[in-house]
mmCIF file of N, CA and C in Angstrom:
data_model
loop_
_atom_site.group_PDB
_atom_site.id
_atom_site.type_symbol
_atom_site.label_atom_id
_atom_site.label_comp_id
_atom_site.label_asym_id
_atom_site.label_seq_id
_atom_site.Cartn_x
_atom_site.Cartn_y
_atom_site.Cartn_z
ATOM 1 N N MET S 1287 134.052 105.600 81.813
ATOM 2 C CA MET S 1287 134.281 104.205 81.579
ATOM 3 C C MET S 1287 135.778 103.982 81.481
ATOM 4 N N SER S 1288 136.251 102.892 82.047
ATOM 5 C CA SER S 1288 137.677 102.611 82.100
ATOM 6 C C SER S 1288 138.043 101.562 81.068
ATOM 7 N N GLY S 1289 139.204 101.691 80.489
ATOM 8 C CA GLY S 1289 139.689 100.777 79.486
ATOM 9 C C GLY S 1289 140.221 99.478 80.043
ATOM 10 N N GLY S 1290 141.261 99.242 80.563
ATOM 11 C CA GLY S 1290 141.930 97.992 80.883
ATOM 12 C C GLY S 1290 141.318 97.138 81.960
ATOM 13 N N GLY S 1291 140.041 96.845 81.888
ATOM 14 C CA GLY S 1291 139.419 95.911 82.817
ATOM 15 C C GLY S 1291 139.096 96.512 84.177
ATOM 16 N N GLY S 1292 139.176 97.794 84.296
ATOM 17 C CA GLY S 1292 138.861 98.444 85.567
ATOM 18 C C GLY S 1292 137.374 98.660 85.731
ATOM 19 N N TYR S 1293 137.029 99.594 86.547
ATOM 20 C CA TYR S 1293 135.640 99.909 86.848
ATOM 21 C C TYR S 1293 134.943 100.446 85.608
ATOM 22 N N THR S 1294 133.746 99.978 85.368
ATOM 23 C CA THR S 1294 132.914 100.524 84.297
ATOM 24 C C THR S 1294 131.540 100.839 84.868
ATOM 25 N N ALA S 1295 130.916 101.807 84.282
ATOM 26 C CA ALA S 1295 129.560 102.170 84.708
ATOM 27 C C ALA S 1295 128.754 102.500 83.464
ATOM 28 N N THR S 1296 127.500 102.192 83.521
ATOM 29 C CA THR S 1296 126.608 102.563 82.427
ATOM 30 C C THR S 1296 125.398 103.248 83.033
ATOM 31 N N THR S 1297 124.772 104.075 82.243
ATOM 32 C CA THR S 1297 123.575 104.742 82.754
ATOM 33 C C THR S 1297 122.484 103.720 83.055
ATOM 34 N N ASP S 1298 122.419 102.647 82.257
ATOM 35 C CA ASP S 1298 121.425 101.589 82.518
ATOM 36 C C ASP S 1298 121.678 100.922 83.864
ATOM 37 N N ALA S 1299 122.932 100.599 84.146
ATOM 38 C CA ALA S 1299 123.267 99.946 85.415
ATOM 39 C C ALA S 1299 122.948 100.853 86.589
ATOM 40 N N LEU S 1300 123.265 102.127 86.464
ATOM 41 C CA LEU S 1300 122.974 103.073 87.539
ATOM 42 C C LEU S 1300 121.473 103.251 87.717
ATOM 43 N N SER S 1301 120.748 103.280 86.623
ATOM 44 C CA SER S 1301 119.295 103.412 86.695
ATOM 45 C C SER S 1301 118.671 102.193 87.369
ATOM 46 N N LYS S 1302 119.126 100.992 86.999
ATOM 47 C CA LYS S 1302 118.609 99.770 87.612
ATOM 48 C C LYS S 1302 118.931 99.729 89.104
ATOM 49 N N ALA S 1303 120.162 100.117 89.460
ATOM 50 C CA ALA S 1303 120.553 100.121 90.871
ATOM 51 C C ALA S 1303 119.673 101.095 91.655
ATOM 52 N N SER S 1304 119.444 102.256 91.086
ATOM 53 C CA SER S 1304 118.598 103.254 91.746
ATOM 54 C C SER S 1304 117.195 102.720 91.967
ATOM 55 N N LYS S 1305 116.637 102.081 90.951
ATOM 56 C CA LYS S 1305 115.282 101.536 91.072
ATOM 57 C C LYS S 1305 115.236 100.421 92.110
ATOM 58 N N ASN S 1306 116.218 99.527 92.081
ATOM 59 C CA ASN S 1306 116.246 98.426 93.053
ATOM 60 C C ASN S 1306 116.349 98.934 94.484
ATOM 61 N N ILE S 1307 117.171 99.948 94.691
ATOM 62 C CA ILE S 1307 117.322 100.517 96.033
ATOM 63 C C ILE S 1307 116.026 101.196 96.461
ATOM 64 N N GLY S 1308 115.394 101.928 95.548
ATOM 65 C CA GLY S 1308 114.108 102.565 95.849
ATOM 66 C C GLY S 1308 113.037 101.544 96.184
ATOM 67 N N ASP S 1309 113.017 100.451 95.423
ATOM 68 C CA ASP S 1309 112.045 99.382 95.692
ATOM 69 C C ASP S 1309 112.289 98.760 97.066
ATOM 70 N N LEU S 1310 113.547 98.557 97.408
ATOM 71 C CA LEU S 1310 113.879 97.985 98.712
ATOM 72 C C LEU S 1310 113.440 98.908 99.838
ATOM 73 N N ALA S 1311 113.661 100.190 99.673
ATOM 74 C CA ALA S 1311 113.259 101.162 100.696
ATOM 75 C C ALA S 1311 111.757 101.107 100.941
ATOM 76 N N GLU S 1312 111.001 100.999 99.856
ATOM 77 C CA GLU S 1312 109.539 100.925 99.959
ATOM 78 C C GLU S 1312 109.101 99.593 100.569
ATOM 79 N N LYS S 1313 109.753 98.525 100.152
ATOM 80 C CA LYS S 1313 109.403 97.177 100.597
ATOM 81 C C LYS S 1313 109.650 97.011 102.101
ATOM 82 N N LEU S 1314 110.688 97.651 102.612
ATOM 83 C CA LEU S 1314 110.978 97.556 104.044
ATOM 84 C C LEU S 1314 109.778 97.976 104.888
ATOM 85 N N LEU S 1315 109.186 99.090 104.509
ATOM 86 C CA LEU S 1315 108.042 99.594 105.271
ATOM 87 C C LEU S 1315 106.784 98.772 104.991
ATOM 88 N N ASP S 1316 106.603 98.387 103.733
ATOM 89 C CA ASP S 1316 105.426 97.591 103.372
ATOM 90 C C ASP S 1316 105.433 96.231 104.058
ATOM 91 N N ASP S 1317 106.614 95.645 104.193
ATOM 92 C CA ASP S 1317 106.727 94.306 104.785
ATOM 93 C C ASP S 1317 106.692 94.308 106.317
ATOM 94 N N ASN S 1318 106.730 95.472 106.919
ATOM 95 C CA ASN S 1318 106.782 95.550 108.383
ATOM 96 C C ASN S 1318 105.791 96.558 108.952
ATOM 97 N N PRO S 1319 104.522 96.467 108.572
ATOM 98 C CA PRO S 1319 103.558 97.470 109.039
ATOM 99 C C PRO S 1319 103.325 97.418 110.546
ATOM 100 N N ASP S 1320 103.514 96.253 111.148
ATOM 101 C CA ASP S 1320 103.270 96.134 112.588
ATOM 102 C C ASP S 1320 104.248 96.947 113.418
ATOM 103 N N LEU S 1321 105.418 97.222 112.868
ATOM 104 C CA LEU S 1321 106.376 98.037 113.609
ATOM 105 C C LEU S 1321 105.956 99.501 113.622
ATOM 106 N N GLN S 1322 105.298 99.925 112.560
ATOM 107 C CA GLN S 1322 104.843 101.310 112.483
ATOM 108 C C GLN S 1322 103.590 101.530 113.335
ATOM 109 N N ASN S 1323 102.664 100.590 113.256
ATOM 110 C CA ASN S 1323 101.389 100.704 113.972
ATOM 111 C C ASN S 1323 101.085 99.369 114.643
ATOM 112 N N SER S 1324 101.685 99.161 115.766
ATOM 113 C CA SER S 1324 101.524 97.884 116.460
ATOM 114 C C SER S 1324 100.086 97.685 116.907
ATOM 115 N N GLN S 1325 99.582 96.476 116.688
ATOM 116 C CA GLN S 1325 98.240 96.120 117.133
ATOM 117 C C GLN S 1325 98.257 95.685 118.604
ATOM 118 N N VAL S 1326 99.450 95.509 119.142
ATOM 119 C CA VAL S 1326 99.575 95.086 120.534
ATOM 120 C C VAL S 1326 99.403 96.304 121.431
ATOM 121 N N THR S 1327 98.566 96.162 122.414
ATOM 122 C CA THR S 1327 98.379 97.199 123.423
ATOM 123 C C THR S 1327 98.719 96.613 124.780
ATOM 124 N N LYS S 1328 98.828 97.465 125.743
ATOM 125 C CA LYS S 1328 99.134 97.004 127.092
ATOM 126 C C LYS S 1328 98.080 96.007 127.572
ATOM 127 N N GLU S 1329 96.831 96.294 127.250
ATOM 128 C CA GLU S 1329 95.736 95.420 127.667
ATOM 129 C C GLU S 1329 95.819 94.059 126.979
ATOM 130 N N LYS S 1330 96.205 94.057 125.707
ATOM 131 C CA LYS S 1330 96.289 92.803 124.953
ATOM 132 C C LYS S 1330 97.537 91.996 125.323
ATOM 133 N N PHE S 1331 98.458 92.634 125.998
ATOM 134 C CA PHE S 1331 99.698 91.952 126.362
ATOM 135 C C PHE S 1331 99.436 90.868 127.408
ATOM 136 N N GLY S 1332 98.377 91.038 128.125
ATOM 137 C CA GLY S 1332 98.006 90.035 129.132
ATOM 138 C C GLY S 1332 98.235 90.573 130.532
ATOM 139 N N ARG S 1333 97.281 90.297 131.396
ATOM 140 C CA ARG S 1333 97.322 90.825 132.765
ATOM 141 C C ARG S 1333 98.607 90.422 133.489
ATOM 142 N N VAL S 1334 99.017 89.180 133.351
ATOM 143 C CA VAL S 1334 100.196 88.689 134.061
ATOM 144 C C VAL S 1334 101.472 89.350 133.542
ATOM 145 N N HIS S 1335 101.492 89.652 132.254
ATOM 146 C CA HIS S 1335 102.695 90.196 131.636
ATOM 147 C C HIS S 1335 102.623 91.703 131.391
ATOM 148 N N GLU S 1336 101.571 92.327 131.849
ATOM 149 C CA GLU S 1336 101.348 93.742 131.554
ATOM 150 C C GLU S 1336 102.522 94.625 131.977
ATOM 151 N N ALA S 1337 103.222 94.253 133.007
ATOM 152 C CA ALA S 1337 104.353 95.055 133.485
ATOM 153 C C ALA S 1337 105.466 95.125 132.437
ATOM 154 N N HIS S 1338 105.528 94.145 131.569
ATOM 155 C CA HIS S 1338 106.567 94.120 130.542
ATOM 156 C C HIS S 1338 106.127 94.776 129.241
ATOM 157 N N ALA S 1339 104.891 95.146 129.159
ATOM 158 C CA ALA S 1339 104.344 95.699 127.919
ATOM 159 C C ALA S 1339 105.027 96.995 127.517
ATOM 160 N N ASP S 1340 105.316 97.865 128.467
ATOM 161 C CA ASP S 1340 105.929 99.152 128.130
ATOM 162 C C ASP S 1340 107.267 98.958 127.419
ATOM 163 N N LYS S 1341 108.077 98.023 127.922
ATOM 164 C CA LYS S 1341 109.376 97.773 127.289
ATOM 165 C C LYS S 1341 109.188 97.201 125.883
ATOM 166 N N TYR S 1342 108.245 96.290 125.750
ATOM 167 C CA TYR S 1342 107.973 95.692 124.444
ATOM 168 C C TYR S 1342 107.495 96.757 123.461
ATOM 169 N N LEU S 1343 106.530 97.559 123.877
ATOM 170 C CA LEU S 1343 105.966 98.579 122.996
ATOM 171 C C LEU S 1343 107.010 99.639 122.634
ATOM 172 N N ALA S 1344 107.845 100.017 123.604
ATOM 173 C CA ALA S 1344 108.911 100.986 123.328
ATOM 174 C C ALA S 1344 109.923 100.390 122.345
ATOM 175 N N GLY S 1345 110.236 99.119 122.517
ATOM 176 C CA GLY S 1345 111.166 98.455 121.610
ATOM 177 C C GLY S 1345 110.616 98.357 120.200
ATOM 178 N N ALA S 1346 109.343 98.002 120.080
ATOM 179 C CA ALA S 1346 108.711 97.913 118.757
ATOM 180 C C ALA S 1346 108.688 99.286 118.090
ATOM 181 N N LYS S 1347 108.405 100.316 118.873
ATOM 182 C CA LYS S 1347 108.395 101.674 118.328
ATOM 183 C C LYS S 1347 109.794 102.078 117.865
ATOM 184 N N ALA S 1348 110.811 101.758 118.675
ATOM 185 C CA ALA S 1348 112.192 102.083 118.301
ATOM 186 C C ALA S 1348 112.598 101.346 117.019
ATOM 187 N N LEU S 1349 112.196 100.088 116.901
ATOM 188 C CA LEU S 1349 112.485 99.333 115.677
ATOM 189 C C LEU S 1349 111.792 99.954 114.467
ATOM 190 N N GLY S 1350 110.550 100.352 114.657
ATOM 191 C CA GLY S 1350 109.807 101.003 113.573
ATOM 192 C C GLY S 1350 110.472 102.291 113.137
ATOM 193 N N GLU S 1351 110.917 103.095 114.093
ATOM 194 C CA GLU S 1351 111.592 104.358 113.768
ATOM 195 C C GLU S 1351 112.924 104.101 113.063
ATOM 196 N N ALA S 1352 113.653 103.085 113.522
ATOM 197 C CA ALA S 1352 114.918 102.735 112.885
ATOM 198 C C ALA S 1352 114.693 102.281 111.446
ATOM 199 N N LEU S 1353 113.679 101.465 111.236
ATOM 200 C CA LEU S 1353 113.354 100.973 109.902
ATOM 201 C C LEU S 1353 112.941 102.121 108.990
ATOM 202 N N SER S 1354 112.163 103.040 109.523
ATOM 203 C CA SER S 1354 111.747 104.204 108.748
ATOM 204 C C SER S 1354 112.959 105.059 108.365
ATOM 205 N N GLY S 1355 113.869 105.272 109.310
ATOM 206 C CA GLY S 1355 115.085 106.032 109.025
ATOM 207 C C GLY S 1355 115.946 105.351 107.977
ATOM 208 N N TYR S 1356 116.066 104.032 108.087
ATOM 209 C CA TYR S 1356 116.838 103.267 107.110
ATOM 210 C C TYR S 1356 116.198 103.365 105.733
ATOM 211 N N SER S 1357 114.885 103.294 105.688
ATOM 212 C CA SER S 1357 114.166 103.407 104.423
ATOM 213 C C SER S 1357 114.421 104.768 103.781
ATOM 214 N N LYS S 1358 114.370 105.832 104.577
ATOM 215 C CA LYS S 1358 114.611 107.181 104.043
ATOM 216 C C LYS S 1358 116.044 107.328 103.542
ATOM 217 N N THR S 1359 116.994 106.710 104.253
ATOM 218 C CA THR S 1359 118.386 106.750 103.831
ATOM 219 C C THR S 1359 118.562 106.009 102.509
ATOM 220 N N LEU S 1360 117.906 104.860 102.382
ATOM 221 C CA LEU S 1360 117.973 104.115 101.122
ATOM 222 C C LEU S 1360 117.360 104.914 99.977
ATOM 223 N N GLU S 1361 116.245 105.585 100.242
ATOM 224 C CA GLU S 1361 115.620 106.418 99.211
ATOM 225 C C GLU S 1361 116.576 107.511 98.742
ATOM 226 N N ALA S 1362 117.232 108.169 99.694
ATOM 227 C CA ALA S 1362 118.178 109.232 99.359
ATOM 228 C C ALA S 1362 119.357 108.672 98.571
ATOM 229 N N PHE S 1363 119.840 107.504 98.975
ATOM 230 C CA PHE S 1363 120.948 106.864 98.275
ATOM 231 C C PHE S 1363 120.548 106.522 96.838
ATOM 232 N N GLY S 1364 119.351 105.986 96.663
ATOM 233 C CA GLY S 1364 118.856 105.676 95.322
ATOM 234 C C GLY S 1364 118.743 106.922 94.458
ATOM 235 N N THR S 1365 118.260 108.006 95.060
ATOM 236 C CA THR S 1365 118.153 109.275 94.336
ATOM 237 C C THR S 1365 119.535 109.780 93.925
ATOM 238 N N ASN S 1366 120.509 109.650 94.827
ATOM 239 C CA ASN S 1366 121.876 110.080 94.507
ATOM 240 C C ASN S 1366 122.463 109.254 93.364
ATOM 241 N N ILE S 1367 122.190 107.963 93.361
ATOM 242 C CA ILE S 1367 122.678 107.112 92.268
ATOM 243 C C ILE S 1367 122.015 107.510 90.958
ATOM 244 N N SER S 1368 120.726 107.799 91.005
ATOM 245 C CA SER S 1368 120.014 108.237 89.807
ATOM 246 C C SER S 1368 120.604 109.541 89.274
ATOM 247 N N SER S 1369 120.877 110.487 90.174
ATOM 248 C CA SER S 1369 121.480 111.767 89.771
ATOM 249 C C SER S 1369 122.866 111.547 89.179
ATOM 250 N N ALA S 1370 123.626 110.658 89.794
ATOM 251 C CA ALA S 1370 124.962 110.358 89.278
ATOM 252 C C ALA S 1370 124.855 109.748 87.887
ATOM 253 N N GLY S 1371 123.888 108.877 87.683
ATOM 254 C CA GLY S 1371 123.693 108.272 86.367
ATOM 255 C C GLY S 1371 123.357 109.307 85.310
ATOM 256 N N SER S 1372 122.521 110.263 85.679
ATOM 257 C CA SER S 1372 122.163 111.332 84.733
ATOM 258 C C SER S 1372 123.395 112.163 84.376
ATOM 259 N N LYS S 1373 124.186 112.502 85.388
ATOM 260 C CA LYS S 1373 125.404 113.287 85.150
ATOM 261 C C LYS S 1373 126.401 112.481 84.321
ATOM 262 N N TYR S 1374 126.495 111.190 84.633
ATOM 263 C CA TYR S 1374 127.397 110.307 83.890
ATOM 264 C C TYR S 1374 126.979 110.267 82.422
ATOM 265 N N GLY S 1375 125.691 110.104 82.163
ATOM 266 C CA GLY S 1375 125.201 110.058 80.790
ATOM 267 C C GLY S 1375 125.443 111.364 80.055
ATOM 268 N N ALA S 1376 125.200 112.481 80.731
ATOM 269 C CA ALA S 1376 125.427 113.790 80.107
ATOM 270 C C ALA S 1376 126.905 113.978 79.792
ATOM 271 N N ASN S 1377 127.769 113.540 80.702
ATOM 272 C CA ASN S 1377 129.201 113.653 80.470
ATOM 273 C C ASN S 1377 129.638 112.779 79.292
ATOM 274 N N GLU S 1378 129.089 111.569 79.224
ATOM 275 C CA GLU S 1378 129.414 110.682 78.098
ATOM 276 C C GLU S 1378 128.982 111.324 76.774
ATOM 277 N N ASP S 1379 127.787 111.896 76.743
ATOM 278 C CA ASP S 1379 127.305 112.557 75.532
ATOM 279 C C ASP S 1379 128.219 113.724 75.147
ATOM 280 N N ASN S 1380 128.646 114.465 76.148
ATOM 281 C CA ASN S 1380 129.540 115.595 75.912
ATOM 282 C C ASN S 1380 130.879 115.116 75.359
ATOM 283 N N GLN S 1381 131.411 114.046 75.915
ATOM 284 C CA GLN S 1381 132.693 113.516 75.452
ATOM 285 C C GLN S 1381 132.588 112.980 74.025
ATOM 286 N N VAL S 1382 131.469 112.348 73.696
ATOM 287 C CA VAL S 1382 131.260 111.877 72.318
ATOM 288 C C VAL S 1382 131.313 113.066 71.368
ATOM 289 N N GLY S 1383 130.658 114.154 71.766
ATOM 290 C CA GLY S 1383 130.682 115.364 70.940
ATOM 291 C C GLY S 1383 132.092 115.912 70.795
ATOM 292 N N ASN S 1384 132.854 115.909 71.871
ATOM 293 C CA ASN S 1384 134.234 116.392 71.820
ATOM 294 C C ASN S 1384 135.087 115.515 70.906
ATOM 295 N N ILE S 1385 134.888 114.213 70.983
ATOM 296 C CA ILE S 1385 135.659 113.298 70.142
ATOM 297 C C ILE S 1385 135.271 113.479 68.675
ATOM 298 N N ASP S 1386 133.974 113.595 68.426
ATOM 299 C CA ASP S 1386 133.508 113.774 67.043
ATOM 300 C C ASP S 1386 134.065 115.070 66.442
ATOM 301 N N ASN S 1387 134.218 116.089 67.271
ATOM 302 C CA ASN S 1387 134.676 117.385 66.781
ATOM 303 C C ASN S 1387 136.194 117.560 66.849
ATOM 304 N N ALA S 1388 136.891 116.595 67.401
ATOM 305 C CA ALA S 1388 138.343 116.715 67.532
ATOM 306 C C ALA S 1388 138.979 116.805 66.153
ATOM 307 N N GLY S 1389 139.861 117.753 66.025
ATOM 308 C CA GLY S 1389 140.601 117.897 64.763
ATOM 309 C C GLY S 1389 139.889 118.688 63.695
ATOM 310 N N THR S 1390 138.631 119.069 63.933
ATOM 311 C CA THR S 1390 137.932 119.874 62.935
ATOM 312 C C THR S 1390 138.154 121.341 63.247
ATOM 313 N N LEU S 1391 138.275 122.107 62.242
ATOM 314 C CA LEU S 1391 138.500 123.541 62.435
ATOM 315 C C LEU S 1391 137.286 124.315 62.087
#
C-alpha cells in the first residue's frame, strides 16, 4: 500500500476483481451458446444460399473458438489476480508482524 495518494491495493479489491473477471469469463460462453454449437446447418441455410453456408459456418466456428480462448484467458487472469491478492495479504500480515516486533529484543 502506498502512502501519498499513489496506488493502493487491498485483498478485498483483488478478490472482487478476480471474481468479477471469472464471472465474465463464464458469462461469455453462457451468453453465446450458438457459437459453440450452431443450430444452423447447410440444409437449413436454404437451397438458394447453400453455397454460402460453408463460409458462414466456418466463421461462426472461428468466432466460437475465439470466444472460448478469450474466456480461458480471462479465467487465467482472474486466477492470477486471486493469487496476487493472497500473496499481497500474506505480505501485509508479515509486515505487520515485523512492525509489531521492531525494536524488541
